[in-house]
Amino acid sequence: MYPPPAEVPARGRRTGIFGGSFDPPHLGHVSVARDLIGALHLDRLLVIPAGDPPHREVMLPAEVRLDLTRRAFADAPGIEVSSMEVERLGPSYTVDTLEALARHFPADRRVLVMGADQFAQIHRWERWRRLAELARIAVMPRGGREPSPSPESMPIEYVVVHVTRVDISASRIRRRLEQGRSVHLLVPETIRHDVERAWAGRRARHAAQ
């Protein structure tokens, strides 16, 4: 499902694209997304959960991750959660997403946001050279270190965007959930019980096997 094209300025919107597995979505995602709106002067930020991440195994089904992500960002102004990758069959390649957005919203000025760790591996992405043709690339530093492209991806144009990084990771949350521990203050309270319940059901299914 594509966000509605209502009230599009003649010169197009400045649209950020923030993708990921969101397995599960957490407060770090929400904090970064809010900062990106101002730091990149965006008219809107599209948060796009991957349906079938090609380079990462996910624990929760796509539909569950999409629902949790929608609820996690429900009260965040300027942020829209899109189901386009969940609805699209096959691996969720970013280049396909950008090409689809370019077809549906040709006037938009697209900004693809990623972390420094993702940027370091961008040469492994599907048709990675095409990404910079479809969107400006904005990279968030990590661990106080400025991002840099790998030798394989030189030269590639990008900008550095500084946001407040919250020391929360989905892998840390998943470890706590696998141990049956609470994720209070790690994920939005509006989804915490459902996240914990989903993992409790997952543990129960694995125990019964």
mmCIF file with all atom_site columns, C-alpha atoms in Angstrom, residues 9-179:
data_model
loop_
_atom_site.group_PDB
_atom_site.id
_atom_site.type_symbol
_atom_site.label_atom_id
_atom_site.label_alt_id
_atom_site.label_comp_id
_atom_site.label_asym_id
_atom_site.label_entity_id
_atom_site.label_seq_id
_atom_site.pdbx_PDB_ins_code
_atom_site.Cartn_x
_atom_site.Cartn_y
_atom_site.Cartn_z
_atom_site.occupancy
_atom_site.B_iso_or_equiv
_atom_site.pdbx_formal_charge
_atom_site.auth_seq_id
_atom_site.auth_comp_id
_atom_site.auth_asym_id
_atom_site.auth_atom_id
_atom_site.pdbx_PDB_model_num
ATOM 1   C CA . PRO A 1 9   ? 3.507  20.472  -3.550  1.00 0.00 ? 9   PRO A CA 1
ATOM 2   C CA . ALA A 1 10  ? 4.176  21.303  -7.176  1.00 0.00 ? 10  ALA A CA 1
ATOM 3   C CA . ARG A 1 11  ? 7.905  20.832  -6.619  1.00 0.00 ? 11  ARG A CA 1
ATOM 4   C CA . GLY A 1 12  ? 7.279  17.497  -4.879  1.00 0.00 ? 12  GLY A CA 1
ATOM 5   C CA . ARG A 1 13  ? 7.819  16.420  -1.330  1.00 0.00 ? 13  ARG A CA 1
ATOM 6   C CA . ARG A 1 14  ? 11.135 15.728  0.308   1.00 0.00 ? 14  ARG A CA 1
ATOM 7   C CA . THR A 1 15  ? 10.517 12.111  1.271   1.00 0.00 ? 15  THR A CA 1
ATOM 8   C CA . GLY A 1 16  ? 12.760 10.034  3.509   1.00 0.00 ? 16  GLY A CA 1
ATOM 9   C CA . ILE A 1 17  ? 12.836 6.244   3.239   1.00 0.00 ? 17  ILE A CA 1
ATOM 10  C CA . PHE A 1 18  ? 13.708 4.368   6.430   1.00 0.00 ? 18  PHE A CA 1
ATOM 11  C CA . GLY A 1 19  ? 13.553 0.609   5.961   1.00 0.00 ? 19  GLY A CA 1
ATOM 12  C CA . GLY A 1 20  ? 14.420 -2.359  8.112   1.00 0.00 ? 20  GLY A CA 1
ATOM 13  C CA . SER A 1 21  ? 13.180 -5.637  9.484   1.00 0.00 ? 21  SER A CA 1
ATOM 14  C CA . PHE A 1 22  ? 11.642 -4.032  12.633  1.00 0.00 ? 22  PHE A CA 1
ATOM 15  C CA . ASP A 1 23  ? 11.884 -7.385  14.394  1.00 0.00 ? 23  ASP A CA 1
ATOM 16  C CA . PRO A 1 24  ? 10.545 -5.939  16.655  1.00 0.00 ? 24  PRO A CA 1
ATOM 17  C CA . PRO A 1 25  ? 10.230 -2.135  16.325  1.00 0.00 ? 25  PRO A CA 1
ATOM 18  C CA . HIS A 1 26  ? 11.688 -0.401  19.378  1.00 0.00 ? 26  HIS A CA 1
ATOM 19  C CA . LEU A 1 27  ? 12.153 2.986   20.988  1.00 0.00 ? 27  LEU A CA 1
ATOM 20  C CA . GLY A 1 28  ? 15.481 3.480   19.222  1.00 0.00 ? 28  GLY A CA 1
ATOM 21  C CA . HIS A 1 29  ? 13.701 3.296   15.871  1.00 0.00 ? 29  HIS A CA 1
ATOM 22  C CA . VAL A 1 30  ? 11.136 5.851   16.988  1.00 0.00 ? 30  VAL A CA 1
ATOM 23  C CA . SER A 1 31  ? 13.743 8.254   18.356  1.00 0.00 ? 31  SER A CA 1
ATOM 24  C CA . VAL A 1 32  ? 15.882 8.102   15.212  1.00 0.00 ? 32  VAL A CA 1
ATOM 25  C CA . ALA A 1 33  ? 12.872 8.521   12.926  1.00 0.00 ? 33  ALA A CA 1
ATOM 26  C CA . ARG A 1 34  ? 11.694 11.620  14.780  1.00 0.00 ? 34  ARG A CA 1
ATOM 27  C CA . ASP A 1 35  ? 15.168 13.158  14.523  1.00 0.00 ? 35  ASP A CA 1
ATOM 28  C CA . LEU A 1 36  ? 15.413 12.396  10.810  1.00 0.00 ? 36  LEU A CA 1
ATOM 29  C CA . ILE A 1 37  ? 12.400 14.582  10.030  1.00 0.00 ? 37  ILE A CA 1
ATOM 30  C CA . GLY A 1 38  ? 14.191 17.704  11.248  1.00 0.00 ? 38  GLY A CA 1
ATOM 31  C CA . ALA A 1 39  ? 17.770 16.754  10.411  1.00 0.00 ? 39  ALA A CA 1
ATOM 32  C CA . LEU A 1 40  ? 16.947 16.111  6.755   1.00 0.00 ? 40  LEU A CA 1
ATOM 33  C CA . HIS A 1 41  ? 14.187 18.742  6.446   1.00 0.00 ? 41  HIS A CA 1
ATOM 34  C CA . LEU A 1 42  ? 11.708 16.080  5.351   1.00 0.00 ? 42  LEU A CA 1
ATOM 35  C CA . ASP A 1 43  ? 8.093  16.627  4.428   1.00 0.00 ? 43  ASP A CA 1
ATOM 36  C CA . ARG A 1 44  ? 7.473  13.032  5.404   1.00 0.00 ? 44  ARG A CA 1
ATOM 37  C CA . LEU A 1 45  ? 9.388  9.917   6.403   1.00 0.00 ? 45  LEU A CA 1
ATOM 38  C CA . LEU A 1 46  ? 8.269  6.547   5.074   1.00 0.00 ? 46  LEU A CA 1
ATOM 39  C CA . VAL A 1 47  ? 8.997  3.716   7.481   1.00 0.00 ? 47  VAL A CA 1
ATOM 40  C CA . ILE A 1 48  ? 8.977  0.511   5.453   1.00 0.00 ? 48  ILE A CA 1
ATOM 41  C CA . PRO A 1 49  ? 9.185  -2.889  7.176   1.00 0.00 ? 49  PRO A CA 1
ATOM 42  C CA . ALA A 1 50  ? 10.782 -5.510  4.933   1.00 0.00 ? 50  ALA A CA 1
ATOM 43  C CA . GLY A 1 51  ? 8.517  -8.346  3.919   1.00 0.00 ? 51  GLY A CA 1
ATOM 44  C CA . ASP A 1 52  ? 11.312 -10.811 3.149   1.00 0.00 ? 52  ASP A CA 1
ATOM 45  C CA . PRO A 1 53  ? 14.711 -9.330  4.128   1.00 0.00 ? 53  PRO A CA 1
ATOM 46  C CA . PRO A 1 54  ? 17.257 -10.883 1.740   1.00 0.00 ? 54  PRO A CA 1
ATOM 47  C CA . HIS A 1 55  ? 20.235 -10.612 4.114   1.00 0.00 ? 55  HIS A CA 1
ATOM 48  C CA . ARG A 1 56  ? 18.676 -11.272 7.498   1.00 0.00 ? 56  ARG A CA 1
ATOM 49  C CA . GLU A 1 57  ? 16.614 -13.961 9.191   1.00 0.00 ? 57  GLU A CA 1
ATOM 50  C CA . VAL A 1 58  ? 13.571 -12.606 10.993  1.00 0.00 ? 58  VAL A CA 1
ATOM 51  C CA . MET A 1 59  ? 11.739 -14.095 13.950  1.00 0.00 ? 59  MET A CA 1
ATOM 52  C CA . LEU A 1 60  ? 8.272  -12.555 13.582  1.00 0.00 ? 60  LEU A CA 1
ATOM 53  C CA . PRO A 1 61  ? 6.038  -12.912 10.505  1.00 0.00 ? 61  PRO A CA 1
ATOM 54  C CA . ALA A 1 62  ? 5.899  -9.943  8.147   1.00 0.00 ? 62  ALA A CA 1
ATOM 55  C CA . GLU A 1 63  ? 2.268  -9.121  8.922   1.00 0.00 ? 63  GLU A CA 1
ATOM 56  C CA . VAL A 1 64  ? 2.970  -9.089  12.664  1.00 0.00 ? 64  VAL A CA 1
ATOM 57  C CA . ARG A 1 65  ? 6.016  -6.833  12.240  1.00 0.00 ? 65  ARG A CA 1
ATOM 58  C CA . LEU A 1 66  ? 3.985  -4.496  10.019  1.00 0.00 ? 66  LEU A CA 1
ATOM 59  C CA . ASP A 1 67  ? 1.174  -4.221  12.573  1.00 0.00 ? 67  ASP A CA 1
ATOM 60  C CA . LEU A 1 68  ? 3.601  -3.598  15.448  1.00 0.00 ? 68  LEU A CA 1
ATOM 61  C CA . THR A 1 69  ? 5.467  -0.981  13.422  1.00 0.00 ? 69  THR A CA 1
ATOM 62  C CA . ARG A 1 70  ? 2.275  0.855   12.526  1.00 0.00 ? 70  ARG A CA 1
ATOM 63  C CA . ARG A 1 71  ? 1.294  1.028   16.166  1.00 0.00 ? 71  ARG A CA 1
ATOM 64  C CA . ALA A 1 72  ? 4.793  1.999   17.308  1.00 0.00 ? 72  ALA A CA 1
ATOM 65  C CA . PHE A 1 73  ? 4.742  5.051   15.018  1.00 0.00 ? 73  PHE A CA 1
ATOM 66  C CA . ALA A 1 74  ? 1.027  5.841   15.306  1.00 0.00 ? 74  ALA A CA 1
ATOM 67  C CA . ASP A 1 75  ? 1.559  9.118   17.177  1.00 0.00 ? 75  ASP A CA 1
ATOM 68  C CA . ALA A 1 76  ? 4.679  10.280  15.322  1.00 0.00 ? 76  ALA A CA 1
ATOM 69  C CA . PRO A 1 77  ? 3.892  13.338  13.157  1.00 0.00 ? 77  PRO A CA 1
ATOM 70  C CA . GLY A 1 78  ? 5.293  13.292  9.645   1.00 0.00 ? 78  GLY A CA 1
ATOM 71  C CA . ILE A 1 79  ? 5.930  9.547   9.725   1.00 0.00 ? 79  ILE A CA 1
ATOM 72  C CA . GLU A 1 80  ? 3.990  7.080   7.593   1.00 0.00 ? 80  GLU A CA 1
ATOM 73  C CA . VAL A 1 81  ? 4.353  3.300   7.783   1.00 0.00 ? 81  VAL A CA 1
ATOM 74  C CA . SER A 1 82  ? 4.080  1.619   4.390   1.00 0.00 ? 82  SER A CA 1
ATOM 75  C CA . SER A 1 83  ? 3.141  -1.994  3.694   1.00 0.00 ? 83  SER A CA 1
ATOM 76  C CA . MET A 1 84  ? 4.580  -1.962  0.174   1.00 0.00 ? 84  MET A CA 1
ATOM 77  C CA . GLU A 1 85  ? 7.401  -4.432  0.861   1.00 0.00 ? 85  GLU A CA 1
ATOM 78  C CA . VAL A 1 86  ? 5.189  -6.764  2.858   1.00 0.00 ? 86  VAL A CA 1
ATOM 79  C CA . GLU A 1 87  ? 2.672  -6.821  -0.002  1.00 0.00 ? 87  GLU A CA 1
ATOM 80  C CA . ARG A 1 88  ? 5.296  -7.345  -2.690  1.00 0.00 ? 88  ARG A CA 1
ATOM 81  C CA . LEU A 1 89  ? 6.250  -10.935 -3.465  1.00 0.00 ? 89  LEU A CA 1
ATOM 82  C CA . GLY A 1 90  ? 9.851  -12.050 -3.334  1.00 0.00 ? 90  GLY A CA 1
ATOM 83  C CA . PRO A 1 91  ? 12.875 -10.640 -1.512  1.00 0.00 ? 91  PRO A CA 1
ATOM 84  C CA . SER A 1 92  ? 12.520 -7.059  -0.264  1.00 0.00 ? 92  SER A CA 1
ATOM 85  C CA . TYR A 1 93  ? 15.199 -5.334  -2.305  1.00 0.00 ? 93  TYR A CA 1
ATOM 86  C CA . THR A 1 94  ? 15.544 -1.622  -1.581  1.00 0.00 ? 94  THR A CA 1
ATOM 87  C CA . VAL A 1 95  ? 16.157 -0.834  -5.243  1.00 0.00 ? 95  VAL A CA 1
ATOM 88  C CA . ASP A 1 96  ? 12.728 -2.265  -6.139  1.00 0.00 ? 96  ASP A CA 1
ATOM 89  C CA . THR A 1 97  ? 11.126 -0.120  -3.443  1.00 0.00 ? 97  THR A CA 1
ATOM 90  C CA . LEU A 1 98  ? 12.801 3.049   -4.687  1.00 0.00 ? 98  LEU A CA 1
ATOM 91  C CA . GLU A 1 99  ? 11.828 2.318   -8.287  1.00 0.00 ? 99  GLU A CA 1
ATOM 92  C CA . ALA A 1 100 ? 8.215  1.771   -7.229  1.00 0.00 ? 100 ALA A CA 1
ATOM 93  C CA . LEU A 1 101 ? 8.191  5.054   -5.296  1.00 0.00 ? 101 LEU A CA 1
ATOM 94  C CA . ALA A 1 102 ? 9.723  6.850   -8.278  1.00 0.00 ? 102 ALA A CA 1
ATOM 95  C CA . ARG A 1 103 ? 6.911  5.566   -10.504 1.00 0.00 ? 103 ARG A CA 1
ATOM 96  C CA . HIS A 1 104 ? 4.118  6.461   -8.087  1.00 0.00 ? 104 HIS A CA 1
ATOM 97  C CA . PHE A 1 105 ? 5.519  9.797   -6.880  1.00 0.00 ? 105 PHE A CA 1
ATOM 98  C CA . PRO A 1 106 ? 7.869  11.037  -9.634  1.00 0.00 ? 106 PRO A CA 1
ATOM 99  C CA . ALA A 1 107 ? 7.995  14.607  -8.275  1.00 0.00 ? 107 ALA A CA 1
ATOM 100 C CA . ASP A 1 108 ? 9.180  13.541  -4.822  1.00 0.00 ? 108 ASP A CA 1
ATOM 101 C CA . ARG A 1 109 ? 12.791 14.165  -3.821  1.00 0.00 ? 109 ARG A CA 1
ATOM 102 C CA . ARG A 1 110 ? 13.763 10.888  -2.188  1.00 0.00 ? 110 ARG A CA 1
ATOM 103 C CA . VAL A 1 111 ? 16.317 10.444  0.605   1.00 0.00 ? 111 VAL A CA 1
ATOM 104 C CA . LEU A 1 112 ? 17.335 6.893   1.479   1.00 0.00 ? 112 LEU A CA 1
ATOM 105 C CA . VAL A 1 113 ? 18.429 6.620   5.126   1.00 0.00 ? 113 VAL A CA 1
ATOM 106 C CA . MET A 1 114 ? 20.685 3.880   6.449   1.00 0.00 ? 114 MET A CA 1
ATOM 107 C CA . GLY A 1 115 ? 23.100 3.187   9.266   1.00 0.00 ? 115 GLY A CA 1
ATOM 108 C CA . ALA A 1 116 ? 26.872 3.196   8.888   1.00 0.00 ? 116 ALA A CA 1
ATOM 109 C CA . ASP A 1 117 ? 26.987 -0.599  9.218   1.00 0.00 ? 117 ASP A CA 1
ATOM 110 C CA . GLN A 1 118 ? 24.557 -1.004  6.324   1.00 0.00 ? 118 GLN A CA 1
ATOM 111 C CA . PHE A 1 119 ? 26.428 1.567   4.264   1.00 0.00 ? 119 PHE A CA 1
ATOM 112 C CA . ALA A 1 120 ? 29.675 -0.341  4.698   1.00 0.00 ? 120 ALA A CA 1
ATOM 113 C CA . GLN A 1 121 ? 28.028 -3.317  2.991   1.00 0.00 ? 121 GLN A CA 1
ATOM 114 C CA . ILE A 1 122 ? 26.089 -1.429  0.335   1.00 0.00 ? 122 ILE A CA 1
ATOM 115 C CA . HIS A 1 123 ? 28.150 -2.979  -2.467  1.00 0.00 ? 123 HIS A CA 1
ATOM 116 C CA . ARG A 1 124 ? 26.494 -6.292  -1.569  1.00 0.00 ? 124 ARG A CA 1
ATOM 117 C CA . TRP A 1 125 ? 22.986 -4.910  -2.103  1.00 0.00 ? 125 TRP A CA 1
ATOM 118 C CA . GLU A 1 126 ? 20.965 -5.765  -5.172  1.00 0.00 ? 126 GLU A CA 1
ATOM 119 C CA . ARG A 1 127 ? 21.791 -3.338  -8.031  1.00 0.00 ? 127 ARG A CA 1
ATOM 120 C CA . TRP A 1 128 ? 23.431 -1.040  -5.527  1.00 0.00 ? 128 TRP A CA 1
ATOM 121 C CA . ARG A 1 129 ? 24.725 1.449   -8.087  1.00 0.00 ? 129 ARG A CA 1
ATOM 122 C CA . ARG A 1 130 ? 21.125 2.222   -9.022  1.00 0.00 ? 130 ARG A CA 1
ATOM 123 C CA . LEU A 1 131 ? 20.304 3.386   -5.482  1.00 0.00 ? 131 LEU A CA 1
ATOM 124 C CA . ALA A 1 132 ? 22.144 6.683   -5.812  1.00 0.00 ? 132 ALA A CA 1
ATOM 125 C CA . GLU A 1 133 ? 20.321 7.345   -9.095  1.00 0.00 ? 133 GLU A CA 1
ATOM 126 C CA . LEU A 1 134 ? 16.943 6.962   -7.403  1.00 0.00 ? 134 LEU A CA 1
ATOM 127 C CA . ALA A 1 135 ? 17.578 8.745   -4.100  1.00 0.00 ? 135 ALA A CA 1
ATOM 128 C CA . ARG A 1 136 ? 20.065 10.789  -2.176  1.00 0.00 ? 136 ARG A CA 1
ATOM 129 C CA . ILE A 1 137 ? 21.775 8.536   0.371   1.00 0.00 ? 137 ILE A CA 1
ATOM 130 C CA . ALA A 1 138 ? 21.953 9.730   3.989   1.00 0.00 ? 138 ALA A CA 1
ATOM 131 C CA . VAL A 1 139 ? 24.095 7.748   6.410   1.00 0.00 ? 139 VAL A CA 1
ATOM 132 C CA . MET A 1 140 ? 23.846 7.804   10.208  1.00 0.00 ? 140 MET A CA 1
ATOM 133 C CA . PRO A 1 141 ? 27.164 7.441   12.097  1.00 0.00 ? 141 PRO A CA 1
ATOM 134 C CA . ARG A 1 142 ? 27.488 4.729   14.700  1.00 0.00 ? 142 ARG A CA 1
ATOM 135 C CA . GLY A 1 143 ? 29.685 4.497   17.751  1.00 0.00 ? 143 GLY A CA 1
ATOM 136 C CA . GLY A 1 144 ? 30.939 8.039   17.315  1.00 0.00 ? 144 GLY A CA 1
ATOM 137 C CA . ARG A 1 145 ? 32.676 7.178   14.056  1.00 0.00 ? 145 ARG A CA 1
ATOM 138 C CA . GLU A 1 146 ? 31.917 8.886   10.769  1.00 0.00 ? 146 GLU A CA 1
ATOM 139 C CA . PRO A 1 147 ? 30.673 6.502   8.059   1.00 0.00 ? 147 PRO A CA 1
ATOM 140 C CA . SER A 1 148 ? 32.802 5.719   5.056   1.00 0.00 ? 148 SER A CA 1
ATOM 141 C CA . PRO A 1 149 ? 32.096 3.707   1.922   1.00 0.00 ? 149 PRO A CA 1
ATOM 142 C CA . SER A 1 150 ? 33.871 0.441   1.311   1.00 0.00 ? 150 SER A CA 1
ATOM 143 C CA . PRO A 1 151 ? 36.536 0.346   -1.421  1.00 0.00 ? 151 PRO A CA 1
ATOM 144 C CA . GLU A 1 152 ? 34.137 -1.761  -3.510  1.00 0.00 ? 152 GLU A CA 1
ATOM 145 C CA . SER A 1 153 ? 31.488 0.959   -3.511  1.00 0.00 ? 153 SER A CA 1
ATOM 146 C CA . MET A 1 154 ? 33.734 3.888   -4.417  1.00 0.00 ? 154 MET A CA 1
ATOM 147 C CA . PRO A 1 155 ? 32.824 6.393   -5.648  1.00 0.00 ? 155 PRO A CA 1
ATOM 148 C CA . ILE A 1 156 ? 29.334 6.755   -4.249  1.00 0.00 ? 156 ILE A CA 1
ATOM 149 C CA . GLU A 1 157 ? 27.737 10.028  -3.185  1.00 0.00 ? 157 GLU A CA 1
ATOM 150 C CA . TYR A 1 158 ? 26.219 10.323  0.284   1.00 0.00 ? 158 TYR A CA 1
ATOM 151 C CA . VAL A 1 159 ? 25.599 12.765  3.091   1.00 0.00 ? 159 VAL A CA 1
ATOM 152 C CA . VAL A 1 160 ? 26.089 12.203  6.802   1.00 0.00 ? 160 VAL A CA 1
ATOM 153 C CA . VAL A 1 161 ? 23.064 12.799  9.031   1.00 0.00 ? 161 VAL A CA 1
ATOM 154 C CA . HIS A 1 162 ? 23.534 13.107  12.789  1.00 0.00 ? 162 HIS A CA 1
ATOM 155 C CA . VAL A 1 163 ? 20.729 11.871  15.008  1.00 0.00 ? 163 VAL A CA 1
ATOM 156 C CA . THR A 1 164 ? 20.439 11.039  18.686  1.00 0.00 ? 164 THR A CA 1
ATOM 157 C CA . ARG A 1 165 ? 21.246 7.345   18.895  1.00 0.00 ? 165 ARG A CA 1
ATOM 158 C CA . VAL A 1 166 ? 19.516 5.421   21.672  1.00 0.00 ? 166 VAL A CA 1
ATOM 159 C CA . ASP A 1 167 ? 21.498 2.452   22.968  1.00 0.00 ? 167 ASP A CA 1
ATOM 160 C CA . ILE A 1 168 ? 18.842 -0.098  22.058  1.00 0.00 ? 168 ILE A CA 1
ATOM 161 C CA . SER A 1 169 ? 19.179 -2.880  19.526  1.00 0.00 ? 169 SER A CA 1
ATOM 162 C CA . ALA A 1 170 ? 16.656 -5.369  18.209  1.00 0.00 ? 170 ALA A CA 1
ATOM 163 C CA . SER A 1 171 ? 19.119 -8.211  18.854  1.00 0.00 ? 171 SER A CA 1
ATOM 164 C CA . ARG A 1 172 ? 19.354 -7.245  22.531  1.00 0.00 ? 172 ARG A CA 1
ATOM 165 C CA . ILE A 1 173 ? 15.567 -7.127  22.751  1.00 0.00 ? 173 ILE A CA 1
ATOM 166 C CA . ARG A 1 174 ? 15.262 -10.526 21.088  1.00 0.00 ? 174 ARG A CA 1
ATOM 167 C CA . ARG A 1 175 ? 17.715 -12.041 23.579  1.00 0.00 ? 175 ARG A CA 1
ATOM 168 C CA . ARG A 1 176 ? 15.658 -10.724 26.482  1.00 0.00 ? 176 ARG A CA 1
ATOM 169 C CA . LEU A 1 177 ? 12.463 -12.041 24.914  1.00 0.00 ? 177 LEU A CA 1
ATOM 170 C CA . GLU A 1 178 ? 13.998 -15.471 24.356  1.00 0.00 ? 178 GLU A CA 1
ATOM 171 C CA . GLN A 1 179 ? 14.839 -15.500 28.064  1.00 0.00 ? 179 GLN A CA 1
#
